[in-house]
Amino acid sequence: MPKLPHATAACLVLLGASACQGGRPLSSAESSAPPTEQAERCHERLVADHRASSLPWTLQPRPGPAVLYAEPEAAPQLENTGHWQAPPILISGASAYRCGEFLYQDWLYDDHGAAGLPDPEDPQAASAYLFSPKAGSLSYPQDPVYANNAADLVEFRVRPLADATAFRITLNSLLDPDRVAFTIAIGDSPDVVDWPYEAGVRSPAGWFLSVKGQSVELLEAGSLQAIPGPRLQIDLLRRQYHITLPHSAWRPDGQPVRLAAGFGLWDAQGQRYLQPAASADVTTPGGAAPGGSALFNMAFRSSEPTPDFTVFSGRSIADAAVLARTQAHWWRERLQADALRDGDVSAFHVRVDFERLVQGIDDESGVPRAGFMNRIFASRFSFGQGVDYASQCGGVSAARPCDGAMIGQLQPYAVYVPDNPPPPEGYGLTLLLHALSANLNQYLGSRHARQLGERGAGSIVVTPAGRGPDGFYFDVAEADVFEVWQDVARHYPLNPERVAMSGISMGGIGSFRLATRYPDLFARIMPVVAATTSYGDLLPSLRNVPVMMWTSLFDELQNVAWTEETISSLLDLGYRLDSYRFETWDHLTPSTNDQYAPGAAFLLDDAVPRHPPGITYVLKPAEDEARVDVIADKAYWLSDLRLRDEGLGTGRIDAYSEGLGQALPDALAAVQSLGILEGGNHEPAPYTRRQLQWPEPADQPAANRLHISASNIASVTVHPQRAGLSCGAEILIDSDGPLEVSLQDC
């Protein structure tokens, strides 16, 4: 009999006469398939790619930047080799039985250890994460080899082999394996037992499988007597640890096996976990907890609480920052921090059914399908490993390029998936951008995200991390938004004709910025407590994007003079606007009140106009960043815009096609009214509302004629089919200088 591939041989032994692939019985023809084909079949059963129908591929020019349409990147940490073949879950806190493997997906950047006394030298505490501080107090040694991230678990896997049990651990960062340690607690015990090597924690366990730098040891719990047999391989490229535990050392006995796992740093000299001190230095972690826990990260935590912005109600900005630290749900590690502080980590475990693995029974019940969750994707851009707090962007006026604090390739984002199944044409998409000093989980658990998501037939609501707390959605933070969009389009069926955007504070400013750069991507936007002091010159680009603004009279950060200037600019332009100025609110009140029903109603009309008769676009190349493929030089049926004099910074073009048979509407008179918002967490909120609407567009006889008015524009390409024109269209130009007009494919 020819020698079978390893995974197939393992299945033959475990299942007797049958063979298996991906955890299910194989036919005789399939049993000879090489492992690569087995992995492909396994992947096809579990992973769908919806991008073909979820993005506006067929439009020319394609709306948005090139990065939205780039091929997905492959991250080494997510690659399978050898007998591992199940596709990753990519939803944090989730677990599944897939293709003969048990998988657990952890939270990214949650490696903050026990809740102790904060390290005064902690770089995160000194960073811009004012409203999204961590719960754990541990900080990494200052040596760059730890990357502020060396004990961050990405994924845990286990599978039975013919004569052994295989474990695979994937870390987010791995620069020097000699500095890393982790322990897998196997089995149960009547009482809790101390974990080895001064981990500073305890839980039930029968055995401890511990990796210490580049060695592995199996210890009997209690006696800590070593049992020979385990083998370790480290894949530095993939940041994966492969551990093989032969049946001669330990084997499952047919009952579900209790597993727990914790991750820390290794002290090779002391032969123990690296012990934290009060303050970090080059070789020592800081932020020690009184109980002495040395672990940074625990696996198997599916029930971490979501943030609650209501605790900030009635507080000043300074008080809110203190309360943010008290709550500390932002990185989904609150329960972890408290358990590590107390030393008892018994709650963090799973029971793996090896019989289910042997029989090839897939089980996705531990993978959420709807509601709030964190997802993980592989970015096309990596600037190193881990977290670099010195690489923060510093605000809207920061120097470029800016990589953001989260410099690694794997990036998280938050998502709300509606409770109802997707409509036949797909979900809508709503980008909900986070505020300055907040993180991706700002809206997790909020009524804000839920109301926007459950409107109409349902819209998936997405909050990108933006690579850090202060990127203002330019440079790599801007690219992150579109990479996240593409990842959502892969995993969920989207209707590319239904897209809206909102956000609070920096997220509202980002909404203005992205919608003015790429107006043909969005139907409507809803910026909250945000002005356009930095992007006011771009507002004319919003001709076809109605805006709802929520502002606060007593706003400490986006003062009412700035927000009123933005409102006045939109009214002067004659653009569609629905503004609410809340007469008793400050900057934080919209978040703590958490009632957005009027916004959900406004965004309900979220069909993107693909072929508007009139286009206004302001070109500002200084906002582009070619290194991350975010170039804004087109809108609707205009493309390839170029400035004549780059020294002037901006150029503007107004184009009107008579070929679409619609007259440009004249704005109706602005209407002011008073009202009260009810249903939130606070007292009813009085507001002044100002609305400017357009009448329904009037039909008129179509004509093969194009009108262009331009200032400081050197060239433009018109796509005549989308504009209702032919190659012989009459073109009337009013320009302050030479203007080259090209008709695509003419």
XYZ file of C-alpha atoms in Angstrom:
746
model
C 0.000 0.000 0.000
C 1.507 3.388 -0.933
C 2.367 5.786 1.876
C -0.489 8.216 2.464
C -0.140 11.929 3.251
C 0.117 12.585 6.982
C -3.417 13.943 7.495
C -5.006 11.080 5.553
C -2.964 8.447 7.375
C -4.074 9.921 10.694
C -7.694 9.642 9.668
C -7.259 6.054 8.530
C -5.931 5.000 11.897
C -8.538 6.880 13.909
C -11.550 5.894 11.848
C -10.642 2.340 11.007
C -11.566 1.423 7.453
C -12.614 4.889 6.307
C -10.511 7.826 5.247
C -11.254 11.478 5.956
C -10.559 14.888 4.546
C -11.412 18.095 6.299
C -13.052 16.145 9.109
C -15.505 14.197 6.902
C -15.350 10.714 5.323
C -13.780 10.615 1.851
C -14.581 8.522 -1.145
C -11.851 6.201 -2.391
C -11.076 8.667 -5.170
C -10.804 11.583 -2.770
C -8.611 9.711 -0.295
C -5.649 9.909 -2.652
C -5.946 13.687 -3.112
C -2.825 15.572 -1.989
C -3.126 17.786 1.117
C -3.347 20.957 -0.955
C -6.491 19.736 -2.705
C -7.925 18.577 0.613
C -7.398 22.043 2.048
C -9.049 23.651 -0.970
C -12.135 21.457 -0.618
C -12.311 22.210 3.092
C -12.008 25.933 2.408
C -14.710 25.874 -0.259
C -17.183 24.280 2.145
C -16.768 27.018 4.726
C -15.758 30.243 2.989
C -17.730 32.288 0.472
C -16.442 35.379 -1.338
C -19.183 37.914 -2.102
C -16.968 40.625 -3.590
C -18.120 40.050 -7.155
C -21.644 41.202 -6.307
C -20.903 43.400 -3.288
C -18.707 46.050 -4.941
C -19.470 48.288 -7.960
C -16.937 46.584 -10.238
C -18.692 47.266 -13.529
C -18.897 51.039 -13.300
C -16.338 53.014 -15.283
C -14.724 54.850 -13.731
C -14.953 52.723 -10.608
C -15.957 54.871 -7.650
C -13.485 55.124 -4.809
C -9.753 54.476 -4.522
C -7.879 51.554 -6.037
C -7.320 49.955 -2.630
C -11.047 49.143 -2.433
C -10.707 46.794 -5.412
C -7.251 45.330 -4.757
C -6.892 41.586 -4.350
C -7.066 40.469 -0.704
C -3.699 40.006 0.930
C -2.466 36.744 2.405
C -1.032 37.116 5.911
C 1.530 34.493 6.975
C -0.234 34.114 10.349
C -3.363 32.896 8.575
C -1.638 30.327 6.372
C -1.987 26.580 6.836
C 0.863 24.109 6.432
C 1.261 20.385 7.016
C -1.833 18.721 8.450
C -3.573 22.025 9.243
C -6.218 22.860 6.660
C -9.271 24.519 8.264
C -9.843 28.137 7.229
C -9.535 30.601 10.126
C -12.713 31.919 11.763
C -11.587 35.578 11.778
C -14.234 36.544 14.345
C -12.732 37.233 17.757
C -13.960 35.224 20.732
C -15.403 32.557 18.414
C -14.651 28.832 18.274
C -15.578 26.047 15.862
C -15.016 22.455 14.833
C -13.785 22.642 11.259
C -12.259 20.023 8.980
C -11.147 17.805 11.852
C -9.724 20.697 13.869
C -10.912 22.716 16.842
C -10.204 26.450 16.432
C -10.453 29.407 18.760
C -9.971 32.984 17.459
C -8.781 35.505 20.031
C -9.142 39.286 20.207
C -6.350 41.366 18.672
C -4.344 43.809 20.787
C -5.967 42.577 24.017
C -2.662 41.542 25.640
C -2.790 43.877 28.650
C -2.578 41.467 31.557
C -3.980 41.910 35.043
C -5.750 44.979 36.385
C -3.118 46.403 38.706
C -1.524 49.767 39.337
C -0.862 51.586 36.063
C 2.742 51.852 34.960
C 3.660 55.570 34.909
C 5.894 54.803 31.899
C 3.200 52.905 29.984
C 3.340 54.194 26.383
C -0.345 53.465 25.805
C -1.358 55.535 28.816
C 0.677 58.422 27.389
C -0.873 57.958 23.953
C -4.045 59.344 22.413
C -6.268 56.469 23.616
C -7.934 58.827 26.102
C -11.453 57.394 25.749
C -10.411 53.793 25.057
C -7.894 52.839 27.752
C -7.129 49.229 28.516
C -8.376 47.324 31.572
C -5.132 45.460 32.238
C -2.197 47.453 33.542
C 0.740 45.446 32.180
C 3.131 47.184 29.827
C 5.849 45.481 27.841
C 9.577 45.886 28.391
C 10.919 48.804 26.400
C 13.198 46.656 24.233
C 11.766 46.887 20.674
C 12.027 43.110 20.341
C 8.808 42.835 22.378
C 6.959 45.110 19.901
C 4.511 46.066 22.701
C 2.675 42.936 21.583
C 4.789 39.793 22.033
C 2.176 37.783 23.980
C -0.868 38.581 21.823
C -2.672 35.376 20.865
C -4.295 35.311 17.427
C -5.455 31.707 17.185
C -5.439 28.376 19.043
C -5.893 25.052 17.216
C -5.883 21.400 18.167
C -6.422 18.216 16.137
C -5.908 14.473 16.613
C -3.242 12.689 14.577
C -2.646 8.982 14.177
C -0.343 8.679 17.166
C -0.403 12.121 18.756
C -2.325 15.289 19.466
C -1.264 18.386 17.556
C -1.564 21.945 18.849
C -0.921 25.124 16.885
C -0.559 28.543 18.476
C -0.401 31.707 16.350
C 0.798 35.008 17.781
C 0.289 38.486 16.395
C 3.958 39.417 16.802
C 7.018 37.189 17.094
C 10.451 38.754 16.749
C 12.397 36.586 19.207
C 10.947 33.241 20.369
C 13.424 33.165 23.271
C 11.413 35.974 24.914
C 7.987 34.252 24.761
C 6.317 31.679 26.999
C 2.872 30.140 27.234
C 1.121 27.289 28.986
C -1.737 25.050 27.877
C -3.584 23.564 30.851
C -4.945 20.150 29.870
C -7.605 18.199 31.704
C -9.458 18.717 34.952
C -8.813 18.438 38.683
C -10.981 18.554 41.817
C -9.298 21.753 42.984
C -7.498 24.614 41.301
C -3.749 24.202 40.970
C -0.981 26.730 40.435
C 0.348 27.069 36.920
C 4.092 26.392 36.569
C 7.022 28.756 36.201
C 5.547 31.434 38.470
C 2.779 32.330 36.053
C 0.896 33.720 39.051
C -2.441 32.095 38.149
C -4.363 28.939 38.995
C -7.143 26.804 37.536
C -8.177 23.162 37.333
C -5.688 21.100 35.320
C -4.357 17.578 34.981
C -1.303 18.461 32.931
C 0.566 21.575 31.857
C 2.036 21.795 28.377
C 4.418 24.738 28.548
C 6.508 26.435 25.875
C 9.493 28.259 27.350
C 11.395 30.163 24.735
C 12.313 27.487 22.197
C 11.660 24.416 24.344
C 8.505 22.579 25.377
C 7.714 20.547 28.490
C 4.763 18.446 29.642
C 4.281 18.520 33.405
C 1.910 16.561 35.590
C -0.173 19.098 37.497
C 0.424 19.143 41.224
C 3.731 17.269 41.260
C 5.075 19.194 38.235
C 6.957 16.052 37.250
C 8.086 16.150 33.629
C 6.664 13.628 31.167
C 8.890 13.021 28.134
C 7.625 13.177 24.588
C 6.333 16.583 23.426
C 7.965 18.123 20.372
C 8.047 21.768 19.288
C 8.558 23.473 15.949
C 8.499 27.266 15.567
C 7.601 28.894 12.272
C 8.998 32.387 12.676
C 7.570 33.652 9.374
C 4.029 32.594 10.277
C 4.523 33.315 13.987
C 3.217 29.830 14.713
C 4.149 27.255 17.311
C 3.532 23.626 16.330
C 3.438 21.227 19.266
C 3.073 17.478 18.896
C 2.089 15.550 22.026
C 2.535 11.795 21.381
C 0.004 9.355 22.781
C 2.806 7.825 24.791
C 2.845 11.039 26.847
C -0.873 11.916 26.855
C -3.935 11.043 24.841
C -7.640 11.955 25.086
C -9.713 9.233 26.741
C -12.955 9.672 24.807
C -14.429 12.346 27.068
C -14.371 16.044 26.208
C -11.048 17.483 27.358
C -10.808 20.718 29.323
C -8.265 23.126 27.786
C -7.053 26.547 28.905
C -4.134 28.651 27.683
C -2.260 31.717 28.899
C 0.537 33.756 27.319
C 3.391 35.793 28.723
C 7.123 36.451 28.420
C 10.043 34.210 29.311
C 12.890 34.925 31.697
C 15.626 32.583 30.431
C 17.974 33.433 33.294
C 15.400 32.864 36.019
C 13.702 29.968 34.186
C 10.277 31.400 34.861
C 7.753 33.791 33.381
C 9.189 37.299 33.214
C 7.886 38.976 36.358
C 6.358 42.469 36.087
C 7.548 45.365 38.226
C 5.815 48.614 39.095
C 7.338 50.320 36.081
C 8.768 48.875 32.885
C 12.363 49.220 31.808
C 14.270 47.740 28.875
C 14.036 44.165 30.153
C 11.148 44.202 32.662
C 7.382 44.563 32.206
C 5.587 47.226 34.217
C 2.166 47.679 35.800
C 2.394 44.730 38.171
C -0.783 43.586 39.904
C -0.714 42.793 43.642
C -1.368 39.110 42.972
C 1.730 38.821 40.816
C 0.209 37.443 37.625
C 2.801 37.412 34.861
C 0.458 36.551 31.984
C -0.569 39.098 29.374
C -3.275 37.204 27.484
C -5.733 34.355 28.108
C -7.500 32.242 25.490
C -11.146 31.136 25.389
C -12.938 34.355 26.300
C -16.189 34.604 24.381
C -18.146 36.729 26.872
C -16.099 39.902 27.256
C -18.483 42.858 27.896
C -19.056 45.606 25.339
C -18.523 49.326 26.079
C -21.163 51.447 27.769
C -20.953 55.133 26.887
C -23.815 55.997 29.218
C -21.403 56.106 32.168
C -20.088 59.410 30.799
C -23.452 61.101 31.166
C -23.161 64.640 32.536
C -19.383 64.378 32.924
C -16.717 66.761 31.768
C -14.188 65.604 29.200
C -11.612 65.132 31.978
C -14.008 63.154 34.179
C -15.060 61.030 31.215
C -11.445 60.039 30.621
C -11.228 58.794 34.210
C -14.476 56.856 33.859
C -13.252 55.336 30.619
C -10.393 53.831 32.583
C -12.775 52.599 35.274
C -15.007 50.815 32.763
C -12.292 49.728 30.315
C -14.326 47.535 27.985
C -12.763 48.998 24.855
C -10.249 46.235 24.054
C -12.526 43.348 25.077
C -10.249 42.301 27.957
C -12.118 43.485 31.052
C -12.899 39.965 32.348
C -9.367 38.871 31.539
C -7.884 41.777 33.495
C -10.031 41.095 36.557
C -9.377 37.350 36.550
C -5.623 37.811 36.195
C -5.714 40.353 39.012
C -7.411 37.792 41.257
C -5.205 34.972 40.011
C -8.018 32.495 39.297
C -8.426 31.964 35.537
C -10.750 28.968 35.823
C -13.481 30.701 33.814
C -11.388 30.805 30.648
C -11.516 27.317 29.194
C -13.199 25.102 26.618
C -14.025 21.413 26.525
C -12.880 19.917 23.249
C -14.696 16.823 22.046
C -12.018 14.711 20.367
C -14.577 12.120 19.299
C -16.277 14.841 17.293
C -12.942 15.679 15.684
C -12.257 12.039 14.856
C -15.724 11.562 13.373
C -15.389 14.681 11.268
C -18.389 16.517 12.717
C -18.230 20.215 11.881
C -19.852 22.601 14.355
C -20.157 26.344 13.735
C -22.467 27.056 16.680
C -19.702 29.003 18.418
C -19.386 31.448 15.507
C -21.782 34.422 15.718
C -23.859 35.142 12.628
C -25.526 38.385 13.693
C -25.147 41.155 16.243
C -21.983 42.875 17.448
C -18.588 41.339 16.817
C -14.928 42.023 16.068
C -13.508 40.708 12.808
C -9.877 40.296 11.711
C -8.433 40.844 8.238
C -5.028 40.848 6.594
C -3.995 44.302 5.407
C -1.941 44.929 2.288
C 0.203 47.266 4.369
C 2.569 46.306 7.156
C 5.029 48.691 8.788
C 6.509 46.242 11.268
C 5.142 44.063 14.027
C 2.984 44.898 16.996
C 2.220 48.400 18.257
C 4.342 51.510 17.919
C 2.860 54.250 20.083
C 5.437 56.716 18.749
C 3.921 56.214 15.293
C 0.593 57.827 16.126
C -0.630 60.427 13.692
C -1.035 63.358 16.060
C -4.254 64.748 14.627
C -5.608 66.280 11.479
C -2.600 68.534 10.880
C 0.079 65.904 11.510
C 3.013 65.456 9.191
C 2.852 62.627 6.684
C 3.404 59.808 6.044
C 1.736 58.397 9.129
C 1.630 54.658 9.831
C -0.613 54.732 12.905
C 0.043 52.954 16.179
C -1.220 49.524 15.009
C 1.540 48.862 12.502
C 1.143 45.114 11.939
C -0.537 43.325 9.050
C -3.453 41.782 10.947
C -6.021 44.450 11.758
C -9.349 44.327 13.613
C -12.635 46.068 12.957
C -16.021 46.125 14.644
C -19.186 45.119 12.842
C -22.899 44.921 13.551
C -24.797 42.411 11.423
C -28.612 42.795 11.428
C -30.720 40.096 13.035
C -32.695 39.469 9.853
C -31.227 37.444 6.976
C -29.849 39.438 4.051
C -32.401 40.711 1.550
C -32.166 39.183 -1.950
C -30.142 42.125 -3.247
C -27.819 42.114 -0.215
C -27.377 44.204 2.912
C -26.706 47.899 2.787
C -23.402 49.122 4.219
C -23.002 51.894 6.797
C -19.548 53.107 7.782
C -19.640 54.378 11.369
C -16.255 55.986 12.011
C -14.863 56.206 15.539
C -13.920 59.382 17.364
C -10.555 60.779 18.371
C -9.069 58.914 21.357
C -11.602 56.109 20.914
C -11.059 52.792 19.172
C -12.918 50.407 16.896
C -15.244 49.279 19.703
C -16.676 52.726 20.463
C -20.141 51.799 19.167
C -20.112 48.101 20.096
C -23.308 47.347 21.988
C -24.749 50.796 21.306
C -28.246 51.719 20.217
C -26.489 53.986 17.695
C -25.068 51.079 15.691
C -28.142 48.902 16.164
C -30.585 51.569 14.954
C -28.510 52.283 11.864
C -28.144 48.568 11.195
C -31.768 47.542 11.598
C -33.191 50.317 9.419
C -35.159 49.227 6.393
C -34.107 45.880 4.951
C -30.928 45.943 7.061
C -27.488 47.502 6.778
C -24.206 46.107 8.032
C -22.579 48.739 10.262
C -18.797 48.786 10.300
C -16.257 50.663 12.431
C -12.658 50.362 11.189
C -9.813 50.683 13.677
C -8.186 53.360 11.510
C -4.819 51.985 12.645
C -5.042 53.961 15.866
C -6.828 56.645 17.854
C -5.972 59.797 15.914
C -5.591 59.131 12.177
C -8.444 61.447 11.092
C -8.955 59.041 8.179
C -6.078 60.210 6.037
C -3.080 58.210 4.789
C -3.072 54.629 6.131
C -6.118 55.358 8.319
C -8.012 56.220 5.137
C -6.765 53.071 3.418
C -7.886 51.038 6.435
C -11.487 52.145 5.863
C -11.475 50.808 2.308
C -9.614 47.616 3.178
C -12.238 46.944 5.830
C -14.986 47.707 3.312
C -13.492 45.151 0.945
C -13.248 42.550 3.713
C -16.897 43.065 4.644
C -17.763 42.661 0.954
C -15.978 39.310 0.960
C -17.805 37.868 3.950
C -21.307 39.308 3.602
C -23.571 39.892 0.585
C -23.796 43.653 0.131
C -25.884 45.778 -2.165
C -23.292 48.185 -3.642
C -26.090 50.636 -4.450
C -26.863 51.197 -0.744
C -24.033 52.901 1.156
C -24.100 55.559 3.880
C -21.615 56.942 6.406
C -21.696 58.473 9.862
C -19.429 59.071 12.813
C -18.959 61.132 15.955
C -16.364 63.885 16.380
C -13.258 62.708 14.480
C -15.563 60.144 12.888
C -17.850 62.947 11.718
C -14.902 64.919 10.381
C -13.797 61.736 8.623
C -17.281 61.395 7.134
C -16.985 64.859 5.615
C -13.476 64.145 4.386
C -14.145 60.781 2.718
C -17.473 61.837 1.207
C -15.942 64.947 -0.359
C -13.050 62.920 -1.773
C -15.223 60.057 -3.044
C -18.776 61.420 -3.327
C -19.821 58.724 -5.806
C -19.443 56.045 -3.112
C -22.052 57.407 -0.716
C -25.771 58.078 -0.792
C -25.915 60.145 2.419
C -23.734 61.056 5.393
C -24.521 61.944 8.985
C -21.621 63.685 10.794
C -22.206 64.183 14.545
C -20.521 67.000 16.547
C -18.136 67.641 13.667
C -17.144 70.705 11.660
C -15.113 71.080 8.475
C -12.540 73.612 9.631
C -9.824 71.630 7.810
C -11.865 70.480 4.814
C -14.287 73.346 4.197
C -12.828 73.966 0.752
C -13.970 70.474 -0.286
C -17.650 70.906 0.625
C -18.773 71.757 -2.949
C -18.080 68.105 -3.860
C -21.167 67.102 -1.830
C -23.640 68.304 -4.482
C -25.184 64.816 -4.769
C -24.677 63.678 -1.148
C -27.352 64.958 1.272
C -26.022 65.700 4.761
C -27.589 65.409 8.197
C -25.586 67.213 10.901
C -26.042 66.910 14.668
C -24.310 69.653 16.646
C -24.258 70.738 20.287
C -24.602 74.315 21.497
C -22.180 73.772 24.400
C -19.638 71.655 22.519
C -16.215 71.965 24.157
C -14.253 70.429 21.253
C -16.172 71.282 18.075
C -17.438 74.664 19.172
C -20.698 75.977 17.846
C -19.039 78.716 15.801
C -17.227 76.077 13.726
C -20.247 73.842 13.243
C -22.429 76.830 12.355
C -19.861 77.845 9.733
C -20.156 74.403 8.128
C -23.953 74.616 8.179
C -23.858 78.065 6.632
C -21.497 76.897 3.898
C -23.808 74.039 2.926
C -26.837 76.333 2.948
C -24.994 78.904 0.824
C -24.137 76.170 -1.671
C -27.824 75.315 -1.875
C -27.139 71.682 -0.941
C -29.568 69.325 0.743
C -29.102 69.602 4.495
C -30.944 68.510 7.618
C -29.238 69.975 10.693
C -30.110 69.471 14.361
C -28.521 71.806 16.907
C -29.212 70.476 20.409
C -29.573 73.433 22.720
C -28.577 71.749 26.020
C -25.913 69.298 24.865
C -22.113 69.245 25.033
C -19.637 67.223 22.998
C -20.225 63.869 24.716
C -24.008 64.045 25.080
C -24.900 62.520 21.689
C -22.870 59.449 22.644
C -24.218 59.097 26.163
C -27.824 59.766 25.117
C -27.493 57.109 22.407
C -30.724 57.780 20.528
C -30.368 58.063 16.747
C -33.802 57.221 15.363
C -33.980 60.452 13.272
C -30.565 59.629 11.830
C -31.636 56.097 10.957
C -34.717 57.526 9.210
C -32.553 60.002 7.255
C -30.080 57.325 6.161
C -32.915 55.014 5.128
C -32.774 56.638 1.690
C -29.323 55.241 0.986
C -29.358 54.587 -2.768
C -26.173 55.973 -4.324
C -26.880 58.203 -7.371
C -24.733 56.704 -10.106
C -25.506 59.052 -13.009
C -26.402 62.510 -11.693
C -26.897 65.174 -14.372
C -24.763 67.695 -12.480
C -21.388 67.161 -10.830
C -19.275 69.503 -8.750
C -15.888 68.271 -7.646
C -12.968 69.902 -5.861
C -9.623 68.310 -6.661
C -7.004 68.491 -3.894
C -4.037 66.177 -4.598
C -2.292 67.085 -1.343
C -4.867 64.880 0.416
C -3.750 61.808 -1.584
C -1.303 59.151 -0.429
C 0.005 57.020 -3.279
C 1.886 54.557 -1.056
C -1.442 53.192 0.232
C -3.399 53.608 -3.027
C -5.750 56.377 -1.904
C -5.908 58.734 -4.871
C -9.029 60.895 -5.353
C -9.165 62.247 -8.902
C -12.619 61.320 -10.192
C -16.340 61.519 -9.429
C -19.315 59.831 -11.103
C -18.777 60.186 -14.879
C -15.657 62.373 -14.627
C -12.163 60.935 -14.181
C -8.444 61.617 -14.591
C -8.711 65.140 -13.228
C -5.451 67.088 -13.081
C -4.562 70.524 -11.709
C -3.076 73.161 -13.966
C -1.155 74.953 -11.193
C -0.299 72.592 -8.346
C 0.908 75.515 -6.274
C -2.694 76.668 -5.837
C -3.510 73.410 -4.082
C -7.055 72.922 -5.390
C -9.091 73.073 -8.552
C -12.824 72.902 -9.133
C -14.942 71.545 -11.943
C -18.704 71.854 -12.486
C -20.210 69.684 -15.197
C -23.788 69.396 -16.394
C -25.006 66.933 -19.017
C -28.208 67.657 -20.897
C -28.053 64.081 -22.157
C -29.719 62.666 -19.046
C -32.893 64.655 -19.618
C -33.028 66.318 -16.212
C -32.791 69.968 -15.288
C -30.605 71.013 -12.389
C -32.943 71.816 -9.470
C -32.985 75.127 -7.655
C -32.951 74.656 -3.896
C -36.111 75.338 -1.961
C -36.029 77.914 0.830
C -34.398 76.741 4.065
C -36.937 75.932 6.778
C -36.308 76.307 10.513
C -38.286 74.532 13.218
C -38.031 73.509 16.868
C -38.385 70.024 18.268
C -37.536 67.643 21.096
C -35.634 64.354 20.822
C -36.996 61.679 23.142
C -36.239 58.043 23.807
C -32.587 58.386 24.814
C -30.769 57.889 28.091
C -31.246 61.532 29.187
C -34.032 64.011 29.569
C -35.819 64.975 26.338
C -33.460 67.152 24.297
C -34.684 70.365 22.618
C -33.202 71.188 19.240
C -33.292 73.750 16.460
C -33.705 72.107 13.085
C -32.813 73.672 9.743
C -33.660 71.913 6.507
C -32.895 72.673 2.910
C -34.457 70.387 0.317
C -34.542 70.111 -3.443
C -37.716 69.622 -5.463
C -38.048 66.461 -7.520
C -35.841 66.835 -10.615
C -37.754 68.189 -13.584
C -37.646 66.202 -16.814
C -36.668 68.015 -19.979
C -35.844 66.940 -23.534
C -32.457 65.279 -23.652
C -29.783 66.964 -25.742
C -26.311 65.796 -26.759
C -24.692 68.701 -24.949
C -22.220 69.035 -22.052
C -21.519 72.184 -20.025
C -18.220 72.464 -18.135
C -17.043 75.257 -15.859
C -13.553 74.844 -14.457
C -11.045 76.646 -12.298
C -7.393 75.524 -12.192
C -8.195 72.232 -13.921
C -5.832 71.181 -16.706
C -7.549 68.035 -17.952
C -10.546 65.784 -17.432
C -11.959 62.620 -18.985
C -15.710 62.383 -19.521
C -17.408 58.970 -19.721
C -20.132 59.813 -22.233
C -22.278 56.696 -21.864
C -22.812 57.363 -18.163
C -23.534 61.023 -18.925
C -26.094 60.188 -21.617
C -23.874 61.600 -24.363
C -22.375 60.401 -27.612
C -18.857 60.864 -28.936
C -20.148 63.755 -31.019
C -21.529 65.705 -28.078
C -21.359 69.490 -28.133
C -19.105 70.659 -25.283
C -19.420 74.189 -23.901
C -16.469 75.192 -21.718
C -15.981 78.097 -19.334
C -12.476 77.845 -17.866
C -9.900 80.206 -16.381
C -7.205 78.612 -18.525
C -6.478 75.835 -21.023
C -8.573 72.731 -20.333
C -8.159 69.421 -22.157
C -11.406 67.411 -22.285
C -11.273 63.775 -23.399
C -14.257 61.515 -24.081
C -13.560 57.968 -22.963
C -13.452 55.425 -25.833
C -14.169 58.128 -28.419
